[in-house]
Tab-separated table of C-alpha atoms in Angstrom:
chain	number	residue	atom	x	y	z
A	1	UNK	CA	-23.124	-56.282	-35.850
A	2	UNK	CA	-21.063	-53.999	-37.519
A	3	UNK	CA	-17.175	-54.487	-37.481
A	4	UNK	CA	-15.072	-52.611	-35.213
A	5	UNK	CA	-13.831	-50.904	-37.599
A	6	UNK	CA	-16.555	-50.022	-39.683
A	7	UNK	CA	-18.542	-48.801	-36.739
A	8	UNK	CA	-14.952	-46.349	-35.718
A	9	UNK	CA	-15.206	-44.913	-38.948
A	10	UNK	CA	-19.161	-43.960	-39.005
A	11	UNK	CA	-18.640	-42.310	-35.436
A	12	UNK	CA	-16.221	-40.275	-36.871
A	13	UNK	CA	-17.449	-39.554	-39.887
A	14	UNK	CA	-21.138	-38.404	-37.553
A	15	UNK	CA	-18.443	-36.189	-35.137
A	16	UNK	CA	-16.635	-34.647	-38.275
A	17	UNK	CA	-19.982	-33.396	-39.591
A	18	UNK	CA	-21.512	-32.141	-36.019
A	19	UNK	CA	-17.906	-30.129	-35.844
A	20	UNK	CA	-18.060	-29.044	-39.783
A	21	UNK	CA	-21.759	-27.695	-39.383
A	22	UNK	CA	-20.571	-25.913	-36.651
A	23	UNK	CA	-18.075	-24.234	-38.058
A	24	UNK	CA	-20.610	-22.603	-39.803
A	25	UNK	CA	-23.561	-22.245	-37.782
A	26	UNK	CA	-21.968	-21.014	-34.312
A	27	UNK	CA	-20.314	-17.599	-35.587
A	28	UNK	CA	-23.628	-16.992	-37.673
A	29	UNK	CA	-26.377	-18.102	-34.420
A	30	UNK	CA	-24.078	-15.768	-32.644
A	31	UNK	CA	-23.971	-12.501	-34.707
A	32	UNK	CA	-27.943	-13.313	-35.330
A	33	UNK	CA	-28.075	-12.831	-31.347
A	34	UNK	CA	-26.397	-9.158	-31.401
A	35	UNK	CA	-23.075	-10.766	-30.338
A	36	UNK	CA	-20.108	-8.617	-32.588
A	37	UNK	CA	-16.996	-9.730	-33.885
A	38	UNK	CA	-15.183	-9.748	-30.831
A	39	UNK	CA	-17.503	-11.811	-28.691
A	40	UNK	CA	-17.442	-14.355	-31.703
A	41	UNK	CA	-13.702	-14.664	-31.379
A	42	UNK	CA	-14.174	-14.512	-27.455
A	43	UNK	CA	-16.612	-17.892	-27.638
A	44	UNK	CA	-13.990	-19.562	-30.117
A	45	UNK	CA	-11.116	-18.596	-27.372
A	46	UNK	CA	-13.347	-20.158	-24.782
A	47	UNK	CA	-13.633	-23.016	-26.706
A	48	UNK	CA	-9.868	-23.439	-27.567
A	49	UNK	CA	-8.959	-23.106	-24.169
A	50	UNK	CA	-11.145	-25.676	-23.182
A	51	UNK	CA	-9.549	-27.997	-25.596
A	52	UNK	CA	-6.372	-27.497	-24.698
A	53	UNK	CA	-7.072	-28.280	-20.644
A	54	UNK	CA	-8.513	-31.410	-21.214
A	55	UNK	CA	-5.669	-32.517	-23.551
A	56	UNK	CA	-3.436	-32.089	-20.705
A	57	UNK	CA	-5.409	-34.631	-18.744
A	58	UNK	CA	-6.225	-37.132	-20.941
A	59	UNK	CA	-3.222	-39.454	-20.427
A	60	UNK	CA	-5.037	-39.586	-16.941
A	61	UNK	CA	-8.210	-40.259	-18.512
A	62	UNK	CA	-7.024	-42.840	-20.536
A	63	UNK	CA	-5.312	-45.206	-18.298
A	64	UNK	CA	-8.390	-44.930	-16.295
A	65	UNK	CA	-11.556	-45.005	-18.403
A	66	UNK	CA	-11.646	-47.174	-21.364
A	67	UNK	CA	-11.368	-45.250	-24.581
A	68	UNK	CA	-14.757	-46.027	-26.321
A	69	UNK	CA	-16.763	-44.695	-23.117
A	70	UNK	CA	-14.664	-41.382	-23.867
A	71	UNK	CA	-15.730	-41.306	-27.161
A	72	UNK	CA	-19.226	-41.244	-26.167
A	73	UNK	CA	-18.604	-38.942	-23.614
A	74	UNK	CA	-17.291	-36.625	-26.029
A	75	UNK	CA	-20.225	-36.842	-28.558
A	76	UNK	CA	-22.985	-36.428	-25.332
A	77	UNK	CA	-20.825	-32.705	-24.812
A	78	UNK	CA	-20.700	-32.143	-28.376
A	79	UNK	CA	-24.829	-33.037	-27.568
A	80	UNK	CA	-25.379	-31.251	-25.188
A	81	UNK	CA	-23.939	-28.295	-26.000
A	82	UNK	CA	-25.709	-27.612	-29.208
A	83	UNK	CA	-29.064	-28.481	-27.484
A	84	UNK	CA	-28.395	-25.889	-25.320
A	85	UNK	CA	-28.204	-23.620	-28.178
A	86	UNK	CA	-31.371	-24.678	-29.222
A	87	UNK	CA	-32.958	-23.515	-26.137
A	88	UNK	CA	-31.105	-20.206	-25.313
A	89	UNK	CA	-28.182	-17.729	-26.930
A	90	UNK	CA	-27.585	-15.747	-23.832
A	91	UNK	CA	-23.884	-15.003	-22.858
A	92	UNK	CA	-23.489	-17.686	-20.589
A	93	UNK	CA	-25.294	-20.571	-22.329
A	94	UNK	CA	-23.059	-19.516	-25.390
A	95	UNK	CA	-19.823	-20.156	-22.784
A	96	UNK	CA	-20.610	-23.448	-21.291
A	97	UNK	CA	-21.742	-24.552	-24.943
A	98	UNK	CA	-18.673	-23.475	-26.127
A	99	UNK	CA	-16.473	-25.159	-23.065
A	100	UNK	CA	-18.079	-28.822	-24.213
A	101	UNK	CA	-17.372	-28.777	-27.672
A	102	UNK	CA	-13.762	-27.607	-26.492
A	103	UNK	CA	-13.909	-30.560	-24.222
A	104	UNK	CA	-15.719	-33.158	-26.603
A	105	UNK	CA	-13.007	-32.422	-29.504
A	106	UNK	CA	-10.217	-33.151	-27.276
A	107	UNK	CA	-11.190	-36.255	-26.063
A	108	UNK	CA	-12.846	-37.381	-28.828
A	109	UNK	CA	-9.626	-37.555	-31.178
A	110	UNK	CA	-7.435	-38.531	-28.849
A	111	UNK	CA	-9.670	-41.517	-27.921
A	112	UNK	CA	-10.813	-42.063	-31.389
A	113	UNK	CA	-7.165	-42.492	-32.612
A	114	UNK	CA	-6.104	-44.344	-29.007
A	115	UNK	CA	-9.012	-46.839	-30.199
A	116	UNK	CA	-7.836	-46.634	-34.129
A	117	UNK	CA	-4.153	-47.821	-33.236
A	118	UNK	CA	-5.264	-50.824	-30.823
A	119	UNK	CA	-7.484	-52.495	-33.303
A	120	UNK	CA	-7.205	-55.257	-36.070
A	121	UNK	CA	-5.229	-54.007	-38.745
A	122	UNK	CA	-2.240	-51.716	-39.040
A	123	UNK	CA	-2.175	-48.541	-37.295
A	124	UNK	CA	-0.964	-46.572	-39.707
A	125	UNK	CA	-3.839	-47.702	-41.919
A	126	UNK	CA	-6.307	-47.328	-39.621
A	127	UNK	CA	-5.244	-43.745	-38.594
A	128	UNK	CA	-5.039	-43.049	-42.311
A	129	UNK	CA	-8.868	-44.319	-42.230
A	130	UNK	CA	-9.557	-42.186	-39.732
A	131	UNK	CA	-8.610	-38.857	-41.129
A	132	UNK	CA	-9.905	-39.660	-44.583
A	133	UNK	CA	-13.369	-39.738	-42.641
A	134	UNK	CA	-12.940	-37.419	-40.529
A	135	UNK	CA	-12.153	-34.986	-43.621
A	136	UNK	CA	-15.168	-35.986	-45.165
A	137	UNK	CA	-17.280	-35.117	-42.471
A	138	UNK	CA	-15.619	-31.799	-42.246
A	139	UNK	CA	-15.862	-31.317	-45.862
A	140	UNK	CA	-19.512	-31.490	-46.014
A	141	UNK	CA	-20.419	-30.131	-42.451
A	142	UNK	CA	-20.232	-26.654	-43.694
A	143	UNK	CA	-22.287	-27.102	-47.074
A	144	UNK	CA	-25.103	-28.919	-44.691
A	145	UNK	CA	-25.150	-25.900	-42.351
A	146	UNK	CA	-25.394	-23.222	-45.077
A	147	UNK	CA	-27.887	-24.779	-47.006
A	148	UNK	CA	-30.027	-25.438	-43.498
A	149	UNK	CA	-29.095	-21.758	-42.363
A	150	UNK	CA	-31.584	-20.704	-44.715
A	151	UNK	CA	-34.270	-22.156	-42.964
A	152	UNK	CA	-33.034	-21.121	-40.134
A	153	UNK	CA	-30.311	-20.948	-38.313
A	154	UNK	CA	-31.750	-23.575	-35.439
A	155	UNK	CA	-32.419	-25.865	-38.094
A	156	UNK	CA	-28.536	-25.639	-39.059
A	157	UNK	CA	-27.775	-26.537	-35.387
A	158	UNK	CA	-30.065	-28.983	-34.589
A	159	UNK	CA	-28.185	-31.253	-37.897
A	160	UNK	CA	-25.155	-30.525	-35.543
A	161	UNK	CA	-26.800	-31.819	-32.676
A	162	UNK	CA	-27.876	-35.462	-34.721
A	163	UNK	CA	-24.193	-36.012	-35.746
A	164	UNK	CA	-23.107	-35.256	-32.126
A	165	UNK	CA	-25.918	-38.218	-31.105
A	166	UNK	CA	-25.773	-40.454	-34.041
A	167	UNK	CA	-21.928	-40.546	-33.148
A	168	UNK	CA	-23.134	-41.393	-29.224
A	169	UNK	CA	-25.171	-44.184	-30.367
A	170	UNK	CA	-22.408	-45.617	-32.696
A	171	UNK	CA	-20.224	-46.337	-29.839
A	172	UNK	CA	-22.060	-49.083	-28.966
A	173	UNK	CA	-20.995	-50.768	-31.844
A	174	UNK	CA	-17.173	-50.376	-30.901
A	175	UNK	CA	-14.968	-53.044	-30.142
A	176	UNK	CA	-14.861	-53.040	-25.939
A	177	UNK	CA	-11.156	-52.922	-24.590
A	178	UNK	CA	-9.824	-51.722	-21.285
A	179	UNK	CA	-7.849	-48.592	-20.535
A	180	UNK	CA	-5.073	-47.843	-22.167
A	181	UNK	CA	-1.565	-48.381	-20.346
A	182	UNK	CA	1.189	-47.421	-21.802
A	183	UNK	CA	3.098	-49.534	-19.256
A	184	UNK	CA	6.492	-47.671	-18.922
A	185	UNK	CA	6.617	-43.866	-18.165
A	186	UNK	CA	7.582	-41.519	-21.297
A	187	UNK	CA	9.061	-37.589	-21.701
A	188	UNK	CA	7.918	-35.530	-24.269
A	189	UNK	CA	11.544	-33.702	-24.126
A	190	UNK	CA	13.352	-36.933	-26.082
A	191	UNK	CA	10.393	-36.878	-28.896
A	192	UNK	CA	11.008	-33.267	-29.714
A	193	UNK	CA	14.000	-34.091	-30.087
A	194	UNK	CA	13.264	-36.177	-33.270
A	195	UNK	CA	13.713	-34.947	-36.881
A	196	UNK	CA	10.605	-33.448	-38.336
A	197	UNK	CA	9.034	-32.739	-35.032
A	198	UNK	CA	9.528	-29.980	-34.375
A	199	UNK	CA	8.331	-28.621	-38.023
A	200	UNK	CA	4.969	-30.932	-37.199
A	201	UNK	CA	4.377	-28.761	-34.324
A	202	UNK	CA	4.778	-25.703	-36.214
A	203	UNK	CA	2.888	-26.954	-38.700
A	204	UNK	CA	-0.524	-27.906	-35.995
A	205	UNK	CA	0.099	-24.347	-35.034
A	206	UNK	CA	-0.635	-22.856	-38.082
A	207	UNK	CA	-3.440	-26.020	-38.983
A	208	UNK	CA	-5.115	-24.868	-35.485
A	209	UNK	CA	-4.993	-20.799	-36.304
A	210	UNK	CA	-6.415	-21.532	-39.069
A	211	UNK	CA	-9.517	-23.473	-38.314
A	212	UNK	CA	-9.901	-21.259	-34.958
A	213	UNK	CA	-10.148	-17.966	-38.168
A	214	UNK	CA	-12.740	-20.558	-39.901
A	215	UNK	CA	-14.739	-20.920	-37.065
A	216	UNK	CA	-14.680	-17.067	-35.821
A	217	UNK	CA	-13.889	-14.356	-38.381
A	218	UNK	CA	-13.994	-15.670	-41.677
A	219	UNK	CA	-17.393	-15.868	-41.568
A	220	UNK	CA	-17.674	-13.098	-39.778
A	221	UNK	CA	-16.327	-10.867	-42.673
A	222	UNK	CA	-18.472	-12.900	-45.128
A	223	UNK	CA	-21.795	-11.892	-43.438
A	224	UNK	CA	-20.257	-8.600	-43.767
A	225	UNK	CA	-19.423	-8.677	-47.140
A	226	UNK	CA	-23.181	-9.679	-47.684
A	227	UNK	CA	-22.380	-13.215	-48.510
A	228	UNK	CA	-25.649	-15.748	-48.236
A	229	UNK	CA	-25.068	-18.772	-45.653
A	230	UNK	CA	-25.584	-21.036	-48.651
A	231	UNK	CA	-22.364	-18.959	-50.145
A	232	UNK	CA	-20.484	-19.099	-46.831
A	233	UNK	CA	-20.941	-22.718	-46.740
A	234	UNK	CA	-19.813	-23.551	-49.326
A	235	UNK	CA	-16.282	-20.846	-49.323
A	236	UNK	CA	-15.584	-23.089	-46.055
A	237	UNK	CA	-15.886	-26.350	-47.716
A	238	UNK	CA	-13.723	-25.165	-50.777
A	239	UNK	CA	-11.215	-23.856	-47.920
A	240	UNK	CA	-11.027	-27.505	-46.068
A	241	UNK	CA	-11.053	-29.017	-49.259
A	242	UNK	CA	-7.832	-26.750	-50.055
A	243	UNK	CA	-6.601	-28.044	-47.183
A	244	UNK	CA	-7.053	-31.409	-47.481
C-alpha cells in the first residue's frame, strides 16, 4: 500500500487538477449555455459564498468527523457537481453545482492540510509538499481543459469530474486517525495580533480576488477577444505559473 504520504500528495495533486480544469471549463460551459458575463460572475459568487460558510464550520467538523472522511467528502461534491453539469446547464443545476465545489474546496484544504500537519514527518515539510502539488495540479488543470474544450466542452468537464473521483478513491489509501482536537479553546483576536498577519490576510485577499477574476471574467473577455480555448488555457496556466 502506498505511504501515507504518498497517497496525501496524489489526492491532491487529482483535486488541484479537477479545480484547475475548472477554472477553465465552467465560465466557458456557461457562456456556451447563453449565460452573459454577469451570470458567470453570479455562479462564481455563489460558489465563493459557499466556501466561505463552510469554513466557518469546519472547526466543528473537524473535532467531529475524522479528517480523511472529509477529504472524500469533499472530492464526492467536487463529483457530483460536475456530473451534474454533464447532465444539465439550466440556472439552477449551475447553482447547486456551483454551491459543492464552494463546499468541497473548503473542506478539502482545510482537511488536507489538518491531515498534512498530523503525519510522519515535519509539518512544515509536509505542508510545503502539499502546495508544491497542489500547484501542479493547478498548473496543468487549465492546459487539460483547453485542449479538451475543443472537443467539446463536456469532454473538458468530464476530465474534471475523474480528478474529483480519482481523488475520492485515493482516500482510501490515507493514513486513518481520529478527529482532530485541539484540546484547549483558542481566539483568533491574539493571532492577529502577530507580526506579519495581518499583511498574510491582505495578501489571501488579493490571492482569492484574483483566482475568483480567473475563474469568472478573464476568460470571459478572452472568448470575447476571440481567443481559442486551447489559447485560454494556456494564458491561465502562464498566469498561475506567474503566480507561483
Amino acid at each position: 500500500m502506498l505511504s501515507d504520504r504518498i497517497a496525501s500528495l496524489a489526492v491532491i495533486f487529482a483535486f488541484s487538477i479537477g479545480l484547475g480544469v475548472a477554472t477553465v471549463a465552467i465560465p466557458l460551459l456557461a457562456l456556451d449555455s447563453g449565460y452573459d458575463a454577469a451570470a458567470v460572475g453570479f455562479l462564481v459568487a455563489v460558489s465563493a459564498a459557499s466556501q466561505l460558510g463552510f469554513r466557518l464550520c469546519l472547526p466543528w467538523l473537524l473535532r467531529r468527523v475524522p479528517d480523511r472522511s472529509l477529504t472524500a467528502l469533499a472530492s464526492l461534491l467536487m463529483l457530483a457537481g460536475f456530473s451534474m453539469l454533464l447532465v444539465s446547464t439550466a440556472v439552477a443545476v449551475f447553482v447547486v453545482a456551483q454551491l459543492f465545489q464552494g463546499a468541497a474546496r473548503a473542506i478539502f484544504w482545510t482537511s488536507s492540510q489538518t491531515h498534512a500537519i498530523r503525519g510522519d514527518g515535519r509539518p512544515v515539510d509536509r505542508l510545503v509538499e502539499m502546495n508544491v502539488a497542489g500547484n501542479a495540479g493547478t498548473l496543468i488543470g487549465p492546459v487539460v481543459a483547453g485542449t479538451l474544450a475543443v472537443l467539446g466542452l463536456p469532454v473538458a468537464i468530464a476530465a474534471a469530474a475523474v480528478g474529483a473521483a480519482v481523488a475520492a478513491l485515493g482516500t482510501a489509501a490515507l493514513r486513518r486517525l481520529p478527529p482532530y482536537d485541539r484540546q484547549r479553546p483558542s481566539t483568533s483576536t491574539g493571532l492577529l495580533r502577530r507580526d506579519g498577519v495581518d499583511i498574510a490576510c491582505w495578501a489571501s485577499v488579493v490571492g482569492g480576488g484574483w483566482w475568483a477574476m480567473l475563474g469568472s471574467y478573464i476568460p470571459v473577455i478572452l472568448v470575447g477577444a476571440s481567443v481559442g480555448s486551447q489559447g485560454i488555457g494556456w494564458l491561465i496556466t502562464l498566469s498561475e505559473g506567474a503566480s507561483i
